[in-house]
Coordinates of C-alpha atoms and ligand atoms in Angstrom, one line a residue:
M1 CA -7.8 -29.2 12.3
S2 CA -10.4 -26.7 11.1
V3 CA -12.7 -25.0 13.5
T4 CA -16.4 -24.6 12.5
Q5 CA -18.8 -21.8 13.3
Q6 CA -20.9 -24.3 15.2
Q7 CA -18.0 -25.1 17.6
V8 CA -17.6 -21.4 18.2
L9 CA -21.3 -20.9 18.8
D10 CA -21.3 -23.9 21.2
S11 CA -18.6 -22.4 23.3
L12 CA -20.2 -19.0 23.3
G13 CA -23.5 -20.5 24.3
R14 CA -21.9 -21.3 27.7
I15 CA -21.1 -17.7 28.4
K16 CA -23.7 -15.5 30.1
S17 CA -24.4 -11.9 29.1
P18 CA -24.6 -9.2 31.8
R19 CA -28.3 -9.7 31.9
G20 CA -27.9 -13.4 32.5
V21 CA -29.0 -14.9 29.2
A22 CA -26.6 -17.0 27.1
L23 CA -24.4 -14.8 24.8
T24 CA -25.8 -16.7 21.8
N25 CA -29.3 -15.6 22.7
A26 CA -28.5 -12.0 23.6
N27 CA -28.9 -10.8 20.0
V28 CA -25.5 -9.1 20.0
L29 CA -23.3 -11.3 17.9
S30 CA -22.1 -10.4 14.4
A31 CA -21.5 -13.1 11.8
I32 CA -18.7 -15.3 12.8
S33 CA -15.7 -15.7 10.5
A34 CA -13.9 -19.0 11.2
S35 CA -11.4 -20.3 8.7
D36 CA -8.0 -22.0 9.0
G37 CA -8.2 -21.8 12.8
K38 CA -8.7 -18.0 12.7
V39 CA -11.9 -16.7 14.3
F40 CA -13.2 -13.1 14.2
F41 CA -16.5 -11.7 15.2
S42 CA -17.9 -8.7 17.1
I43 CA -20.3 -8.2 20.0
N44 CA -22.4 -5.2 19.2
V45 CA -24.0 -3.5 22.2
E46 CA -25.4 -0.2 23.2
A47 CA -22.8 2.4 24.1
A48 CA -24.2 2.9 27.7
E49 CA -23.7 -0.8 28.4
A50 CA -20.3 -1.2 26.8
R51 CA -18.4 -1.2 30.1
A52 CA -20.5 -4.1 31.5
W53 CA -19.8 -6.1 28.4
E54 CA -16.0 -5.8 28.4
P55 CA -15.5 -8.9 30.7
V56 CA -17.9 -10.8 28.5
R57 CA -15.9 -10.0 25.5
A58 CA -12.7 -11.1 27.2
E59 CA -14.4 -14.3 28.4
A60 CA -15.7 -15.0 24.9
E61 CA -12.2 -14.5 23.4
A62 CA -10.7 -16.9 26.0
A63 CA -13.4 -19.5 25.4
V64 CA -12.9 -19.5 21.7
R65 CA -9.1 -19.6 22.1
A66 CA -9.5 -22.8 24.1
I67 CA -11.2 -24.6 21.3
P68 CA -8.7 -27.1 19.8
G69 CA -7.5 -25.9 16.5
V70 CA -8.0 -22.2 17.1
T71 CA -4.8 -20.3 16.4
T72 CA -6.0 -16.7 16.2
V73 CA -9.0 -15.1 17.7
M74 CA -10.2 -11.5 17.8
V75 CA -13.4 -10.4 19.4
A76 CA -14.3 -6.8 18.9
L77 CA -16.7 -5.0 21.3
T78 CA -18.6 -2.5 19.2
A79 CA -21.0 0.0 20.6
E80 CA -24.1 1.3 18.8
R81 CA -26.2 4.3 19.7
K82 CA -29.9 4.2 19.6
P83 CA -31.5 6.4 16.9
G84 CA -32.1 9.8 18.4
S85 CA -29.9 9.4 21.4
A86 CA -26.8 11.5 22.1
P87 CA -23.8 11.2 19.7
P88 CA -21.4 8.4 20.5
P89 CA -18.8 9.3 23.0
S90 CA -15.3 10.0 21.7
R91 CA -13.5 6.9 20.4
G92 CA -16.5 4.6 20.3
A93 CA -18.0 3.8 23.6
P94 CA -16.8 4.0 27.3
G95 CA -15.0 0.8 28.2
V96 CA -14.6 -0.4 24.7
Q97 CA -10.9 0.4 24.7
P98 CA -10.2 1.4 28.3
A99 CA -6.4 1.0 27.9
H100 CA -6.3 3.8 25.4
A101 CA -9.0 6.1 26.8
H102 CA -8.4 9.8 26.3
K103 CA -10.2 13.1 26.3
P104 CA -12.2 14.2 23.3
P105 CA -10.8 17.1 21.4
Q106 CA -11.3 20.5 22.7
G107 CA -11.9 23.4 20.3
G108 CA -8.7 25.2 19.6
T109 CA -6.3 22.6 21.2
S110 CA -3.4 21.5 19.2
P111 CA -4.0 18.4 17.2
M112 CA -0.7 17.0 18.4
S113 CA -1.9 16.9 22.0
R114 CA -5.4 15.9 21.7
Q115 CA -5.3 12.1 21.3
S116 CA -2.8 9.7 22.7
E117 CA -0.1 9.1 20.2
I118 CA 0.7 5.6 19.0
P119 CA 4.0 4.5 20.5
G120 CA 6.6 4.1 17.8
I121 CA 4.7 6.0 15.1
A122 CA 6.0 9.5 14.4
A123 CA 3.1 10.7 12.1
V124 CA -0.3 9.3 11.3
I125 CA -1.8 11.0 8.2
A126 CA -5.2 10.6 6.6
V127 CA -5.9 10.2 2.9
A128 CA -9.4 11.3 2.4
S129 CA -12.0 12.2 -0.3
G130 CA -15.4 13.7 -0.2
K131 CA -16.9 10.8 -2.1
G132 CA -16.0 7.4 -3.4
G133 CA -14.5 6.4 -6.7
V134 CA -12.0 9.3 -7.1
G135 CA -9.0 7.1 -6.6
K136 CA -8.4 7.7 -2.9
S137 CA -7.2 4.2 -2.1
T138 CA -5.0 4.0 -5.2
T139 CA -3.4 7.3 -4.3
A140 CA -3.0 6.3 -0.6
L141 CA -1.1 3.2 -1.6
N142 CA 1.1 4.9 -4.1
L143 CA 1.7 7.8 -1.8
A144 CA 2.8 5.3 0.9
L145 CA 5.2 3.7 -1.6
G146 CA 6.5 7.1 -2.6
L147 CA 7.3 7.8 1.1
R148 CA 9.0 4.4 1.3
D149 CA 11.1 5.4 -1.7
L150 CA 12.2 8.5 0.2
G151 CA 13.8 6.2 2.8
L152 CA 11.0 6.3 5.3
K153 CA 9.5 3.4 7.3
V154 CA 5.8 3.4 6.3
G155 CA 2.7 1.6 7.3
L156 CA -0.7 1.7 5.6
L157 CA -4.0 1.3 7.4
D158 CA -7.1 0.7 5.2
A159 CA -9.8 2.3 7.4
D160 CA -12.3 2.2 4.5
I161 CA -14.4 -0.2 6.4
Y162 CA -17.4 0.1 4.0
G163 CA -15.4 -1.0 1.1
P164 CA -11.8 -2.1 2.0
S165 CA -9.7 -2.2 -1.2
M166 CA -6.3 -3.0 0.1
P167 CA -6.7 -6.8 -0.4
R168 CA -7.3 -6.0 -4.1
L169 CA -4.7 -3.3 -4.5
T170 CA -2.0 -5.2 -2.8
G171 CA -2.9 -8.8 -3.7
L172 CA -2.8 -9.7 0.0
R173 CA -5.4 -12.2 1.1
D174 CA -3.9 -13.7 4.4
K175 CA -5.4 -13.2 7.8
P176 CA -3.0 -11.4 10.2
E177 CA -1.6 -13.5 13.1
L178 CA -1.6 -12.4 16.7
N179 CA 1.6 -11.9 18.6
A180 CA 2.2 -13.0 22.2
E181 CA 0.6 -9.9 23.5
R182 CA -2.5 -10.5 21.4
K183 CA -1.7 -7.7 19.0
M184 CA -2.3 -8.3 15.3
I185 CA 0.8 -8.5 13.2
P186 CA 0.3 -6.4 10.1
L187 CA 0.9 -8.1 6.7
K188 CA 4.1 -7.0 4.9
R189 CA 4.4 -6.3 1.3
F190 CA 6.3 -3.8 -0.9
G191 CA 8.3 -3.0 2.3
L192 CA 5.1 -1.6 3.9
A193 CA 3.3 -2.8 7.0
I194 CA -0.3 -3.1 5.9
M195 CA -3.6 -3.6 7.8
S196 CA -7.1 -3.7 6.4
I197 CA -10.4 -4.8 7.8
G198 CA -10.6 -6.7 4.5
F199 CA -8.0 -9.1 5.9
L200 CA -10.3 -9.9 8.8
V201 CA -13.8 -10.2 7.5
E202 CA -15.4 -11.1 4.2
E203 CA -16.1 -8.1 2.0
E204 CA -19.9 -8.4 2.4
T205 CA -19.6 -8.3 6.2
A206 CA -17.5 -5.2 6.1
M207 CA -20.1 -3.5 3.9
I208 CA -22.9 -3.7 6.5
W209 CA -21.0 -2.4 9.5
R210 CA -22.7 0.6 10.9
G211 CA -21.4 4.0 11.8
P212 CA -20.4 3.7 15.4
M213 CA -18.8 0.3 14.8
V214 CA -16.4 1.9 12.4
M215 CA -14.5 3.8 15.2
S216 CA -14.2 0.7 17.3
A217 CA -12.9 -1.4 14.4
V218 CA -10.5 1.3 13.3
T219 CA -9.3 1.8 16.9
Q220 CA -8.4 -1.9 17.1
M221 CA -6.6 -1.8 13.8
L222 CA -4.7 1.3 14.9
R223 CA -3.9 0.4 18.5
D224 CA -4.0 -3.3 18.7
V225 CA -1.6 -3.9 15.9
E226 CA 2.1 -4.4 16.2
W227 CA 3.1 -1.6 13.9
G228 CA 6.7 -1.4 15.2
T229 CA 8.6 1.7 14.5
L230 CA 7.2 3.8 11.7
D231 CA 7.9 7.3 10.3
V232 CA 4.5 7.6 8.7
L233 CA 1.3 5.6 9.0
V234 CA -1.0 6.4 6.0
V235 CA -4.6 5.9 6.8
D236 CA -6.9 5.3 3.9
M237 CA -10.1 6.9 5.2
P238 CA -13.7 5.9 4.4
P239 CA -14.9 8.2 1.6
G240 CA -17.3 11.0 2.5
T241 CA -17.8 13.5 5.3
G242 CA -20.5 11.9 7.4
D243 CA -20.6 11.1 11.2
A244 CA -18.3 8.1 10.9
Q245 CA -15.6 10.1 9.0
L246 CA -15.9 13.0 11.4
T247 CA -15.5 10.7 14.4
L248 CA -12.4 9.2 12.8
A249 CA -10.9 12.5 11.9
Q250 CA -11.5 13.6 15.5
N251 CA -10.2 10.5 17.2
V252 CA -7.3 9.2 15.2
P253 CA -4.2 11.1 16.3
L254 CA -3.6 12.7 12.9
K255 CA -0.7 15.0 12.0
G256 CA -2.3 15.9 8.8
A257 CA -4.6 15.0 5.9
V258 CA -4.3 14.8 2.2
I259 CA -7.5 15.3 0.2
I260 CA -8.0 13.6 -3.1
S261 CA -10.3 15.2 -5.7
T262 CA -11.0 14.8 -9.4
P263 CA -11.3 18.0 -11.4
Q264 CA -15.1 18.0 -11.7
D265 CA -17.1 20.6 -9.8
L266 CA -19.1 18.0 -8.0
S267 CA -16.0 16.3 -6.6
L268 CA -14.5 19.6 -5.7
I269 CA -17.6 20.5 -3.6
D270 CA -17.1 17.2 -1.8
A271 CA -13.4 18.0 -1.4
R272 CA -14.3 21.3 0.2
R273 CA -16.5 19.5 2.7
G274 CA -13.6 17.2 3.5
L275 CA -11.4 20.2 4.0
A276 CA -14.0 21.8 6.3
M277 CA -14.3 18.6 8.3
F278 CA -10.5 18.4 9.0
R279 CA -10.4 22.1 9.9
K280 CA -13.3 21.7 12.3
V281 CA -11.2 19.1 14.3
N282 CA -8.0 21.0 13.9
V283 CA -6.2 18.5 11.7
P284 CA -3.8 20.4 9.3
V285 CA -4.6 19.8 5.7
L286 CA -1.3 18.9 4.0
G287 CA -2.8 19.6 0.6
I288 CA -5.1 18.6 -2.3
V289 CA -4.2 16.1 -5.0
E290 CA -6.0 16.2 -8.3
N291 CA -6.5 12.7 -9.5
M292 CA -7.6 11.7 -13.0
S293 CA -6.5 15.2 -13.7
Y294 CA -6.2 14.8 -17.4
F295 CA -6.4 11.8 -19.8
Q296 CA -3.2 10.5 -21.1
C297 CA -3.5 8.1 -24.0
P298 CA -1.5 4.9 -23.3
H299 CA -0.6 4.6 -27.0
C300 CA 0.5 8.0 -28.1
G301 CA 0.8 9.8 -24.8
T302 CA -1.4 12.7 -26.0
R303 CA -3.0 14.6 -23.2
S304 CA -6.8 15.5 -23.1
D305 CA -8.4 17.6 -20.4
I306 CA -11.6 15.6 -20.5
F307 CA -12.7 16.7 -17.0
G308 CA -11.7 20.3 -17.3
H309 CA -8.3 20.0 -15.7
G310 CA -7.0 22.4 -13.1
G311 CA -10.0 22.7 -10.8
A312 CA -8.3 21.3 -7.8
R313 CA -5.3 23.6 -8.1
H314 CA -7.5 26.6 -8.4
E315 CA -9.6 25.4 -5.5
A316 CA -6.5 24.8 -3.3
E317 CA -5.3 28.3 -4.0
K318 CA -8.7 29.8 -3.1
L319 CA -8.8 27.8 0.1
G320 CA -5.2 28.5 1.0
V321 CA -4.0 24.9 1.2
P322 CA -1.0 23.5 -0.7
F323 CA -1.7 21.9 -4.1
L324 CA 0.3 18.7 -4.1
G325 CA 0.1 17.6 -7.7
E326 CA -1.8 16.3 -10.7
I327 CA -2.1 12.6 -11.4
P328 CA -3.3 11.7 -15.0
L329 CA -6.0 9.2 -15.7
H330 CA -3.9 6.5 -17.2
M331 CA -4.4 2.9 -18.0
A332 CA -1.1 1.9 -16.3
I333 CA -2.4 3.3 -13.0
R334 CA -5.7 1.4 -13.2
A335 CA -4.2 -1.8 -14.5
T336 CA -1.4 -2.0 -11.9
S337 CA -3.8 -1.1 -9.1
D338 CA -6.4 -3.7 -10.0
A339 CA -3.7 -6.4 -10.5
G340 CA -2.3 -5.9 -7.0
N341 CA 1.0 -4.4 -8.3
P342 CA 0.9 -0.7 -7.4
L343 CA 2.5 1.5 -10.0
V344 CA 5.2 3.0 -7.8
D345 CA 6.4 -0.4 -7.0
S346 CA 6.0 -2.1 -10.4
Q347 CA 7.0 0.8 -12.7
P348 CA 9.3 2.8 -10.4
D349 CA 11.1 4.4 -13.3
G350 CA 8.1 5.6 -15.2
P351 CA 6.7 9.1 -15.3
H352 CA 3.7 8.4 -13.0
A353 CA 5.8 7.0 -10.2
A354 CA 7.8 10.2 -10.4
I355 CA 4.5 12.2 -9.9
Y356 CA 3.6 10.1 -6.8
R357 CA 7.1 10.5 -5.4
A358 CA 7.0 14.3 -5.9
I359 CA 3.7 14.3 -3.9
A360 CA 5.3 12.1 -1.3
G361 CA 8.2 14.5 -1.1
Q362 CA 5.9 17.5 -0.3
V363 CA 4.1 15.5 2.3
R364 CA 7.4 14.4 3.9
D365 CA 8.6 18.0 3.9
Q366 CA 5.5 19.1 5.8
L367 CA 6.0 16.4 8.4
K368 CA 9.7 16.8 8.7
S369 CA 9.7 18.2 12.3
V370 CA 7.7 15.3 13.6
I371 CA 9.4 12.6 11.6
A372 CA 12.8 13.7 12.7
A373 CA 11.6 13.3 16.3
V374 CA 11.4 9.6 16.2
Ligands
LIG1 P1 -11.6 5.2 -4.2 O1 -10.7 4.7 -3.1 O2 -11.7 6.7 -4.2 O3 -13.0 4.6 -4.2 P2 -10.0 3.7 -6.0 O4 -8.6 4.0 -5.6 O5 -10.5 2.3 -5.6 O6 -11.0 4.8 -5.6 O7 -10.1 3.8 -7.6 C1 -11.2 3.6 -8.3 C2 -10.9 3.0 -9.7 O8 -10.2 4.0 -10.4 C3 -9.9 1.8 -9.6 O9 -10.3 0.9 -10.6 C4 -8.6 2.4 -9.8 O10 -7.7 1.5 -10.4 C5 -8.9 3.6 -10.8 N1 -8.0 4.7 -10.7 C6 -7.7 5.5 -9.6 N2 -6.8 6.5 -10.0 C7 -6.6 6.3 -11.3 C8 -5.8 7.1 -12.3 N3 -5.1 8.1 -11.9 N4 -5.8 6.6 -13.6 C9 -6.5 5.5 -13.9 N5 -7.3 4.8 -13.1 C10 -7.3 5.2 -11.8

């Protein structure tokens, strides 16, 4: 039996907001996604009111779950700050995720101690870029697969809420199920546990989510997911170094960050901003990867340095961070990515997979002490 948006709205209309009006008239509901018995939506309120809204969120979730035919429901409470008001409190809003509340980072404290760890996950690492289109997501997925090939248990969280690409890069389209404790079960492919906001909402919906909502949605995907035991969780960050990215860098319990850059100057300037952002919040930068480093002809293998190759290596040396490797601009990388067959999995014996695995090896080496602790 399929559930319609109207059925969901009818049941939400019987719930009162903290101010006494019907939830459906309170002007707080996002678009409602209802398909195959799976219902997802968010309640977007001001940060200062978030605590008062948590019981309403729980009531809404219970009401929707009671609709015949509903198999999965997730209602996110997201907090938005008024223009000109104080910055959003750490990790979204007070009361949004009380079970995981923690102190905001203090200057100079160890990144290891600042946020509550995620039980079962030894190391969460970010893959970041100063701007979009540099191959961050492609690299994040192939890096995750390289870590898998080293014998590690790996998860991948697509936190690029503005433009989630994991559905395309992995070919996954299913919506995650909830377990008995109402945690989402990540999708499994290529031996990875994978979660993306793109599995939950339509692409257009994800694109219009605003800054402070990002943290709330990412927190849910980080904490309210049954990740199981993982050595490494690779987080594909939203591109850029704005408020939303800084809040994420600050609030996700990161053991390190990998920065992806192309060789062009412009991209390097953005990469420098990314580096500064992670340093500001005391997240160790594990290194810089130069993507689209040089063009390699798919027919004759000839190499051309069309973007003035080597910029990222030079920059990494100057900034005193490890240089992790150069990935060529190659048709095979683009074609496999866009077909949902990432290269490290579909062409494991080729030269490019070896490059990703070498990068993964350096990342693993830097995380050795924490991975061994699990
Ligand atoms: P971002 O996450 O930075 O926006 P994507 O990973 O989505 O970037 O990559 C953007 C496009 O570039 C995709 O079509 C992808 O297949 C392609 N791409 C990424 N890295 C390479 C590469 N090394 N060689 C060829 N194409 C690449």
